[in-house]
Tab-separated table of C-alpha atoms and ligand atoms in Angstrom:
chain	number	residue	atom	x	y	z
H	1	MET	CA	124.984	77.848	85.593
H	2	ARG	CA	121.640	78.211	83.865
H	3	PHE	CA	118.459	77.673	85.814
H	4	GLY	CA	116.771	74.275	85.481
H	5	GLU	CA	118.825	72.715	82.706
H	6	HIS	CA	120.988	70.098	84.348
H	7	PHE	CA	119.146	67.749	86.630
H	8	THR	CA	120.583	65.531	89.312
H	9	GLU	CA	120.569	61.746	88.973
H	10	HIS	CA	117.269	60.789	90.529
H	11	LEU	CA	113.540	61.231	90.194
H	12	VAL	CA	110.881	60.383	92.757
H	13	SER	CA	107.542	59.186	91.437
H	14	ALA	CA	104.109	58.005	92.512
H	15	THR	CA	100.867	57.290	90.695
H	16	TRP	CA	97.191	57.680	91.521
H	17	GLN	CA	94.306	55.761	90.039
H	18	GLU	CA	90.639	56.369	90.517
H	19	ALA	CA	89.997	52.806	91.686
H	20	THR	CA	92.862	52.559	94.169
H	21	GLY	CA	94.005	56.073	95.044
H	22	TRP	CA	97.784	56.429	95.452
H	23	THR	CA	99.212	53.078	94.476
H	24	GLY	CA	101.988	53.431	97.058
H	25	PRO	CA	104.404	55.897	98.615
H	26	PRO	CA	106.708	57.861	96.280
H	27	ARG	CA	109.662	55.818	95.047
H	28	LEU	CA	113.138	56.903	94.065
H	29	GLY	CA	114.406	55.932	90.604
H	30	PRO	CA	116.787	57.259	87.959
H	31	PHE	CA	116.068	60.591	86.214
H	32	GLY	CA	115.248	59.914	82.588
H	33	PRO	CA	112.647	60.128	79.819
H	34	LEU	CA	109.071	59.086	80.489
H	35	THR	CA	106.743	57.073	78.314
H	36	ILE	CA	103.423	58.860	77.909
H	37	SER	CA	100.383	58.411	75.725
H	38	PRO	CA	99.894	61.055	73.019
H	39	ALA	CA	96.319	61.258	74.347
H	40	MET	CA	97.389	62.093	77.903
H	41	VAL	CA	94.910	64.503	79.534
H	42	GLY	CA	97.622	66.759	80.970
H	43	LEU	CA	99.043	67.361	77.508
H	44	HIS	CA	95.716	68.387	75.975
H	45	TYR	CA	93.833	70.068	78.795
H	46	GLY	CA	96.632	71.332	81.012
H	47	GLN	CA	95.645	69.521	84.179
H	48	VAL	CA	99.099	70.046	85.700
H	49	VAL	CA	100.281	71.617	88.963
H	50	PHE	CA	103.764	72.072	90.377
H	51	GLU	CA	105.794	73.411	93.301
H	52	GLY	CA	109.230	74.923	93.801
H	53	LEU	CA	111.241	74.698	97.014
H	54	LYS	CA	114.872	74.582	98.030
H	55	ALA	CA	117.339	72.596	100.115
H	56	TYR	CA	120.464	74.285	101.467
H	57	ARG	CA	123.687	72.843	102.816
H	58	TRP	CA	124.562	74.291	106.177
H	59	GLN	CA	128.107	74.982	107.283
H	60	ASP	CA	128.228	71.763	109.354
H	61	GLY	CA	127.193	69.714	106.311
H	62	THR	CA	123.526	69.280	107.289
H	63	LEU	CA	121.000	69.486	104.451
H	64	ALA	CA	117.989	71.632	105.295
H	65	VAL	CA	114.811	71.991	103.236
H	66	PHE	CA	112.989	75.278	103.727
H	67	ARG	CA	109.307	74.970	104.732
H	68	PRO	CA	108.437	71.799	102.780
H	69	ASP	CA	105.225	71.430	104.817
H	70	ALA	CA	103.951	74.791	103.560
H	71	HIS	CA	104.769	73.762	99.985
H	72	ALA	CA	103.013	70.401	100.504
H	73	ARG	CA	99.842	72.185	101.614
H	74	ARG	CA	99.944	74.640	98.726
H	75	PHE	CA	100.432	71.703	96.338
H	76	GLN	CA	97.190	70.266	97.740
H	77	ARG	CA	95.321	73.549	97.294
H	78	SER	CA	96.603	73.868	93.719
H	79	ALA	CA	95.512	70.289	93.004
H	80	GLU	CA	92.052	70.963	94.459
H	81	ARG	CA	91.549	73.934	92.162
H	82	MET	CA	92.424	71.812	89.133
H	83	ALA	CA	90.095	68.968	90.203
H	84	MET	CA	93.062	66.724	91.004
H	85	PRO	CA	93.563	64.432	94.013
H	86	HIS	CA	95.530	65.501	97.101
H	87	LEU	CA	98.993	64.133	97.499
H	88	PRO	CA	99.126	63.414	101.256
H	89	GLU	CA	101.512	65.781	103.023
H	90	GLU	CA	103.409	62.781	104.363
H	91	TYR	CA	104.010	61.505	100.797
H	92	PHE	CA	105.207	64.937	99.707
H	93	LEU	CA	107.661	65.016	102.618
H	94	GLN	CA	108.803	61.438	101.969
H	95	ALA	CA	109.514	62.364	98.356
H	96	VAL	CA	111.521	65.421	99.461
H	97	ASP	CA	113.438	63.391	102.071
H	98	ALA	CA	114.281	60.537	99.676
H	99	PHE	CA	115.422	62.910	96.964
H	100	VAL	CA	117.517	65.192	99.157
H	101	ALA	CA	119.078	62.269	101.053
H	102	THR	CA	120.518	60.926	97.777
H	103	ASP	CA	120.932	63.858	95.389
H	104	GLY	CA	121.873	66.293	98.150
H	105	THR	CA	125.427	65.118	97.441
H	106	ALA	CA	125.255	67.321	94.312
H	107	LEU	CA	125.307	70.330	96.635
H	108	PRO	CA	128.922	71.020	97.612
H	109	ALA	CA	129.832	72.139	101.098
H	110	GLY	CA	131.335	75.577	101.578
H	111	ASP	CA	129.413	77.418	98.867
H	112	PRO	CA	126.415	79.115	100.479
H	113	ALA	CA	125.492	80.628	97.100
H	114	LEU	CA	124.292	77.228	95.879
H	115	SER	CA	121.075	75.462	96.680
H	116	LEU	CA	119.211	72.383	95.474
H	117	TYR	CA	115.989	73.473	93.787
H	118	LEU	CA	113.270	70.831	94.094
H	119	ARG	CA	110.503	70.642	91.518
H	120	PRO	CA	107.491	68.491	92.418
H	121	VAL	CA	104.934	68.238	89.609
H	122	MET	CA	101.661	66.336	89.218
H	123	PHE	CA	99.945	65.777	85.897
H	124	ALA	CA	96.902	64.034	84.487
H	125	SER	CA	98.315	60.898	82.864
H	126	GLU	CA	95.173	59.111	81.693
H	127	ALA	CA	94.925	58.620	77.925
H	128	CYS	CA	91.450	59.911	77.115
H	129	LEU	CA	90.270	63.030	75.354
H	130	ALA	CA	86.859	63.272	77.016
H	131	LEU	CA	86.374	66.693	78.640
H	132	ARG	CA	86.478	65.664	82.267
H	133	PRO	CA	89.160	65.276	84.927
H	134	SER	CA	91.631	62.475	84.418
H	135	ARG	CA	91.175	59.186	86.254
H	136	GLU	CA	94.932	58.743	86.601
H	137	TYR	CA	97.697	61.066	87.833
H	138	THR	CA	101.468	60.940	88.039
H	139	PHE	CA	103.518	62.739	90.676
H	140	LEU	CA	107.202	63.400	90.065
H	141	LEU	CA	109.895	65.213	92.005
H	142	MET	CA	113.137	66.225	90.322
H	143	GLY	CA	115.844	68.738	91.187
H	144	PHE	CA	118.883	70.685	90.129
H	145	VAL	CA	121.620	72.758	91.705
H	146	THR	CA	121.174	76.486	91.322
H	147	GLY	CA	123.115	79.530	92.375
H	148	GLY	CA	123.719	83.134	91.547
H	149	PHE	CA	121.107	84.521	93.872
H	150	PHE	CA	123.531	85.303	96.625
H	151	SER	CA	125.550	88.473	96.874
H	152	ASP	CA	125.839	91.275	99.375
H	153	GLU	CA	124.432	93.771	96.900
H	154	PRO	CA	121.708	92.223	94.762
H	155	ASN	CA	121.183	94.006	91.457
H	156	PRO	CA	117.978	96.048	91.273
H	157	ILE	CA	115.728	95.144	88.353
H	158	ALA	CA	113.598	97.240	86.005
H	159	VAL	CA	109.951	96.261	85.593
H	160	LEU	CA	107.181	96.915	83.064
H	161	VAL	CA	103.547	97.278	84.141
H	162	SER	CA	101.475	94.970	81.923
H	163	ARG	CA	98.322	96.783	80.826
H	164	GLU	CA	97.702	94.534	77.834
H	165	TYR	CA	97.827	91.045	79.337
H	166	SER	CA	96.364	89.682	82.562
H	167	ARG	CA	97.774	86.785	84.550
H	168	ALA	CA	94.708	85.912	86.573
H	169	ALA	CA	91.048	86.817	86.874
H	170	PRO	CA	88.576	86.534	89.775
H	171	GLY	CA	87.375	82.951	89.962
H	172	GLY	CA	90.294	81.769	87.815
H	173	THR	CA	93.403	79.796	88.686
H	174	GLY	CA	95.736	82.622	89.752
H	175	GLN	CA	96.209	81.350	93.285
H	176	ALA	CA	97.099	77.838	92.111
H	177	LYS	CA	100.557	76.891	90.865
H	178	ALA	CA	98.937	75.558	87.699
H	179	ALA	CA	101.158	75.063	84.644
H	180	GLY	CA	98.957	77.021	82.241
H	181	ASN	CA	99.308	80.224	84.270
H	182	TYR	CA	102.944	80.355	83.226
H	183	ALA	CA	102.366	79.692	79.524
H	184	GLY	CA	99.893	82.587	79.579
H	185	ALA	CA	102.508	84.846	81.133
H	186	PHE	CA	105.357	84.270	78.675
H	187	LEU	CA	104.182	86.801	76.097
H	188	ALA	CA	103.912	89.573	78.696
H	189	GLN	CA	107.367	88.691	79.983
H	190	GLN	CA	108.664	88.969	76.416
H	191	ALA	CA	107.049	92.400	76.101
H	192	ALA	CA	108.847	93.462	79.278
H	193	VAL	CA	112.202	92.343	77.883
H	194	ASP	CA	111.437	94.108	74.569
H	195	ALA	CA	110.821	97.297	76.567
H	196	GLY	CA	114.251	96.987	78.171
H	197	CYS	CA	112.912	95.632	81.471
H	198	ASP	CA	113.612	92.459	83.423
H	199	GLN	CA	110.164	91.494	84.653
H	200	VAL	CA	106.489	92.210	84.237
H	201	VAL	CA	104.213	93.711	86.920
H	202	TRP	CA	100.761	92.134	86.977
H	203	VAL	CA	97.755	94.260	87.818
H	204	ASP	CA	94.203	93.077	88.491
H	205	ALA	CA	92.229	92.007	85.416
H	206	ALA	CA	88.993	93.823	86.282
H	207	GLU	CA	90.217	97.404	86.779
H	208	GLN	CA	93.822	97.073	85.520
H	209	ARG	CA	94.850	99.157	88.461
H	210	TRP	CA	95.664	97.166	91.546
H	211	ILE	CA	99.149	95.686	91.764
H	212	GLU	CA	99.185	91.929	92.225
H	213	GLU	CA	102.529	90.303	91.501
H	214	LEU	CA	105.834	90.688	89.744
H	215	GLY	CA	106.558	87.959	87.194
H	216	GLY	CA	106.527	84.697	89.108
H	217	MET	CA	107.161	86.483	92.382
H	218	ASN	CA	105.266	88.433	95.029
H	219	ILE	CA	105.918	92.140	95.530
H	220	PHE	CA	106.607	94.288	98.608
H	221	PHE	CA	106.829	98.031	99.223
H	222	VAL	CA	108.444	99.972	102.052
H	223	ARG	CA	106.841	103.240	103.149
H	224	GLY	CA	109.012	105.629	105.139
H	225	SER	CA	112.412	104.745	106.504
H	226	GLY	CA	114.266	103.854	109.668
H	227	PRO	CA	112.496	102.115	112.539
H	228	GLY	CA	109.189	103.754	111.580
H	229	ALA	CA	109.133	102.129	108.123
H	230	THR	CA	106.048	100.141	107.160
H	231	VAL	CA	106.261	96.966	105.092
H	232	VAL	CA	103.407	96.680	102.597
H	233	THR	CA	102.352	93.890	100.256
H	234	PRO	CA	99.207	93.346	98.152
H	235	ALA	CA	96.513	91.434	100.058
H	236	LEU	CA	95.714	87.874	98.934
H	237	THR	CA	92.608	88.536	96.865
H	238	GLY	CA	92.329	85.109	95.233
H	239	THR	CA	94.152	86.160	92.075
H	240	LEU	CA	97.613	86.190	93.684
H	241	LEU	CA	99.823	83.213	94.320
H	242	PRO	CA	100.263	82.981	98.109
H	243	GLY	CA	104.059	82.772	98.264
H	244	VAL	CA	105.843	80.937	101.043
H	245	THR	CA	108.596	83.571	100.784
H	246	ARG	CA	105.937	86.299	101.100
H	247	ASP	CA	104.605	84.664	104.249
H	248	SER	CA	108.114	84.193	105.680
H	249	LEU	CA	109.061	87.837	105.054
H	250	LEU	CA	105.841	89.122	106.640
H	251	THR	CA	106.715	87.114	109.747
H	252	LEU	CA	110.338	88.313	109.771
H	253	ALA	CA	109.273	91.955	109.269
H	254	ARG	CA	106.799	91.763	112.179
H	255	GLU	CA	109.454	90.214	114.425
H	256	ARG	CA	111.793	93.074	113.603
H	257	GLY	CA	109.182	95.556	114.754
H	258	TYR	CA	108.031	96.829	111.370
H	259	PRO	CA	104.315	97.412	111.078
H	260	VAL	CA	103.146	95.273	108.148
H	261	SER	CA	100.145	95.894	105.993
H	262	GLU	CA	98.420	93.670	103.433
H	263	GLU	CA	96.403	96.088	101.372
H	264	ARG	CA	95.331	97.132	97.904
H	265	ILE	CA	97.850	99.411	96.257
H	266	SER	CA	97.383	100.887	92.787
H	267	VAL	CA	99.979	101.578	90.120
H	268	GLU	CA	99.159	105.300	90.414
H	269	GLN	CA	99.787	105.207	94.164
H	270	TRP	CA	103.068	103.414	93.605
H	271	ARG	CA	104.147	106.073	91.090
H	272	ASP	CA	103.012	109.072	93.162
H	273	GLU	CA	104.393	107.718	96.436
H	274	CYS	CA	107.755	106.939	94.820
H	275	ARG	CA	107.864	110.476	93.437
H	276	SER	CA	106.902	112.070	96.762
H	277	GLY	CA	109.418	109.902	98.601
H	278	LEU	CA	106.810	108.108	100.723
H	279	ILE	CA	107.595	104.739	99.132
H	280	THR	CA	111.328	104.275	99.628
H	281	GLU	CA	111.817	100.669	98.543
H	282	THR	CA	110.193	97.970	96.424
H	283	PHE	CA	111.274	94.359	96.110
H	284	ALA	CA	110.138	91.074	94.641
H	285	CYS	CA	110.365	87.754	96.462
H	286	GLY	CA	110.078	84.064	95.717
H	287	THR	CA	111.876	80.780	96.269
H	288	ALA	CA	114.024	80.999	93.132
H	289	ALA	CA	115.275	84.591	93.386
H	290	VAL	CA	114.776	85.021	97.183
H	291	VAL	CA	114.610	88.857	97.482
H	292	THR	CA	115.264	91.099	94.471
H	293	PRO	CA	115.120	94.907	94.683
H	294	VAL	CA	113.178	96.886	92.077
H	295	GLY	CA	114.931	100.066	90.887
H	296	ARG	CA	112.910	101.376	87.957
H	297	VAL	CA	109.305	101.061	86.784
H	298	VAL	CA	107.990	101.599	83.242
H	299	ASP	CA	104.258	102.053	82.671
H	300	GLY	CA	103.455	102.933	79.056
H	301	GLY	CA	105.293	106.209	78.374
H	302	THR	CA	105.895	106.928	82.063
H	303	THR	CA	108.977	105.902	84.018
H	304	TRP	CA	109.743	106.310	87.690
H	305	HIS	CA	112.474	105.320	90.078
H	306	VAL	CA	112.261	103.679	93.465
H	307	GLY	CA	114.413	105.558	95.962
H	308	ASP	CA	117.896	106.057	94.526
H	309	GLU	CA	117.572	102.824	92.503
H	310	LYS	CA	119.852	101.002	94.932
H	311	PRO	CA	118.758	98.140	97.212
H	312	GLY	CA	117.184	99.746	100.288
H	313	PRO	CA	118.069	99.010	103.919
H	314	VAL	CA	114.786	97.236	104.788
H	315	THR	CA	115.051	95.109	101.627
H	316	LEU	CA	118.599	94.097	102.544
H	317	GLU	CA	117.753	93.497	106.202
H	318	LEU	CA	114.809	91.199	105.453
H	319	ARG	CA	116.735	89.443	102.707
H	320	GLN	CA	119.636	88.759	105.050
H	321	ALA	CA	117.285	87.551	107.802
H	322	LEU	CA	115.769	85.052	105.357
H	323	ILE	CA	119.144	83.889	104.009
H	324	ASP	CA	120.410	83.448	107.583
H	325	LEU	CA	117.525	81.037	108.193
H	326	HIS	CA	118.018	79.207	104.890
H	327	LEU	CA	121.663	78.588	105.754
H	328	GLY	CA	121.229	77.896	109.453
H	329	TRP	CA	123.206	80.970	110.447
H	330	THR	CA	120.485	81.944	112.920
H	331	ALA	CA	118.397	79.747	115.186
H	332	ASP	CA	115.317	78.287	113.508
H	333	SER	CA	112.774	79.565	116.022
H	334	HIS	CA	109.861	78.933	113.618
H	335	GLY	CA	110.686	75.312	112.816
H	336	TRP	CA	110.957	76.201	109.137
H	337	SER	CA	113.934	74.005	108.240
H	338	ARG	CA	113.484	70.263	107.769
H	339	LEU	CA	116.837	68.628	108.402
H	340	ILE	CA	117.702	65.624	106.234
H	341	SER	CA	120.229	63.078	107.336
W	1	PLP	C1	105.718	80.391	93.004
W	1	PLP	C2	105.214	81.764	92.776
W	1	PLP	C3	105.430	82.813	93.686
W	1	PLP	C4	106.357	82.702	94.860
W	1	PLP	O1	106.045	81.696	95.739
W	1	PLP	P1	107.148	81.161	96.743
W	1	PLP	O2	106.419	80.143	97.551
W	1	PLP	O3	107.586	82.300	97.554
W	1	PLP	O4	108.247	80.592	95.920
W	1	PLP	C5	104.818	84.030	93.446
W	1	PLP	N1	104.048	84.231	92.361
W	1	PLP	C6	103.847	83.262	91.456
W	1	PLP	C7	102.990	83.553	90.283
W	1	PLP	C8	104.425	82.004	91.640
W	1	PLP	O5	104.221	81.052	90.740
């Protein structure tokens, strides 16, 4: 099953106009082609933001959406950065509820490997080529069933440090889920694949030194091992996307007694600490791929390995803790799952 190709039957939509604001709560309709003006602002100037979140089917049949409130708030922050209106959190949640209540049937019971990926998007839909924010916006929420991210032993990936291209710069749009960020990243991702790697590692634009993210995911490191291990992730500097998975894993690590640290870590430190054995594990995390171990790093002509290139124990422990919450296998003490009936 390929990611994001076959959509379920419905689409939720809402529109905003300068004169009236949101013209009503999001409404469920059939998934299908849209009619847009060739002069639509979003098409020309990229005033487009999106989100990505998942619903899971629990063993008892319940459908549970993971942290939709956190995604609703990030959607608002992304919109703010792109000079777009807020979608009220309650509208975001209504859209999620309406969609999952109908198209959740696409998610079969008894296959915990599958989830329903939800894709809310908002774009500038006014037809006008003046260089200013649109006076009309369209919100849509669509979804598809996805799988393949669930196995006891996730495959470690190889990554290429991107020294040629930057994803985000100070003052830019790196912490917004803005569509153009991804178009700008495709070429670097291609370079990674050409170098025999799976993903690209983004470093800061100013010094090209400090590790920020890994493809469309956040990155974590483990220093040391056993109960004394420390869980490390780059601090949110304004050029990183503040992942909901990142936040969830920081919470889960703290609860398990691991000291956690949000700090600056350079590529050179990563290399040297992997070689000295201080860094024992590295993994990427995000809604789509959940937790993915990193086994090998390529930086120009230099290559190094993380641990023995196998998924490490802290990586697997945190991954399992997160999956257990997604699937309702452990009690939801944080109130992270929104149950849909
Ligand atoms: C969406 C995204 C993430 C991960 O965010 P989650 O909320 O964990 O899915 C990380 N980095 C980038 C660039 C992203 O777009």
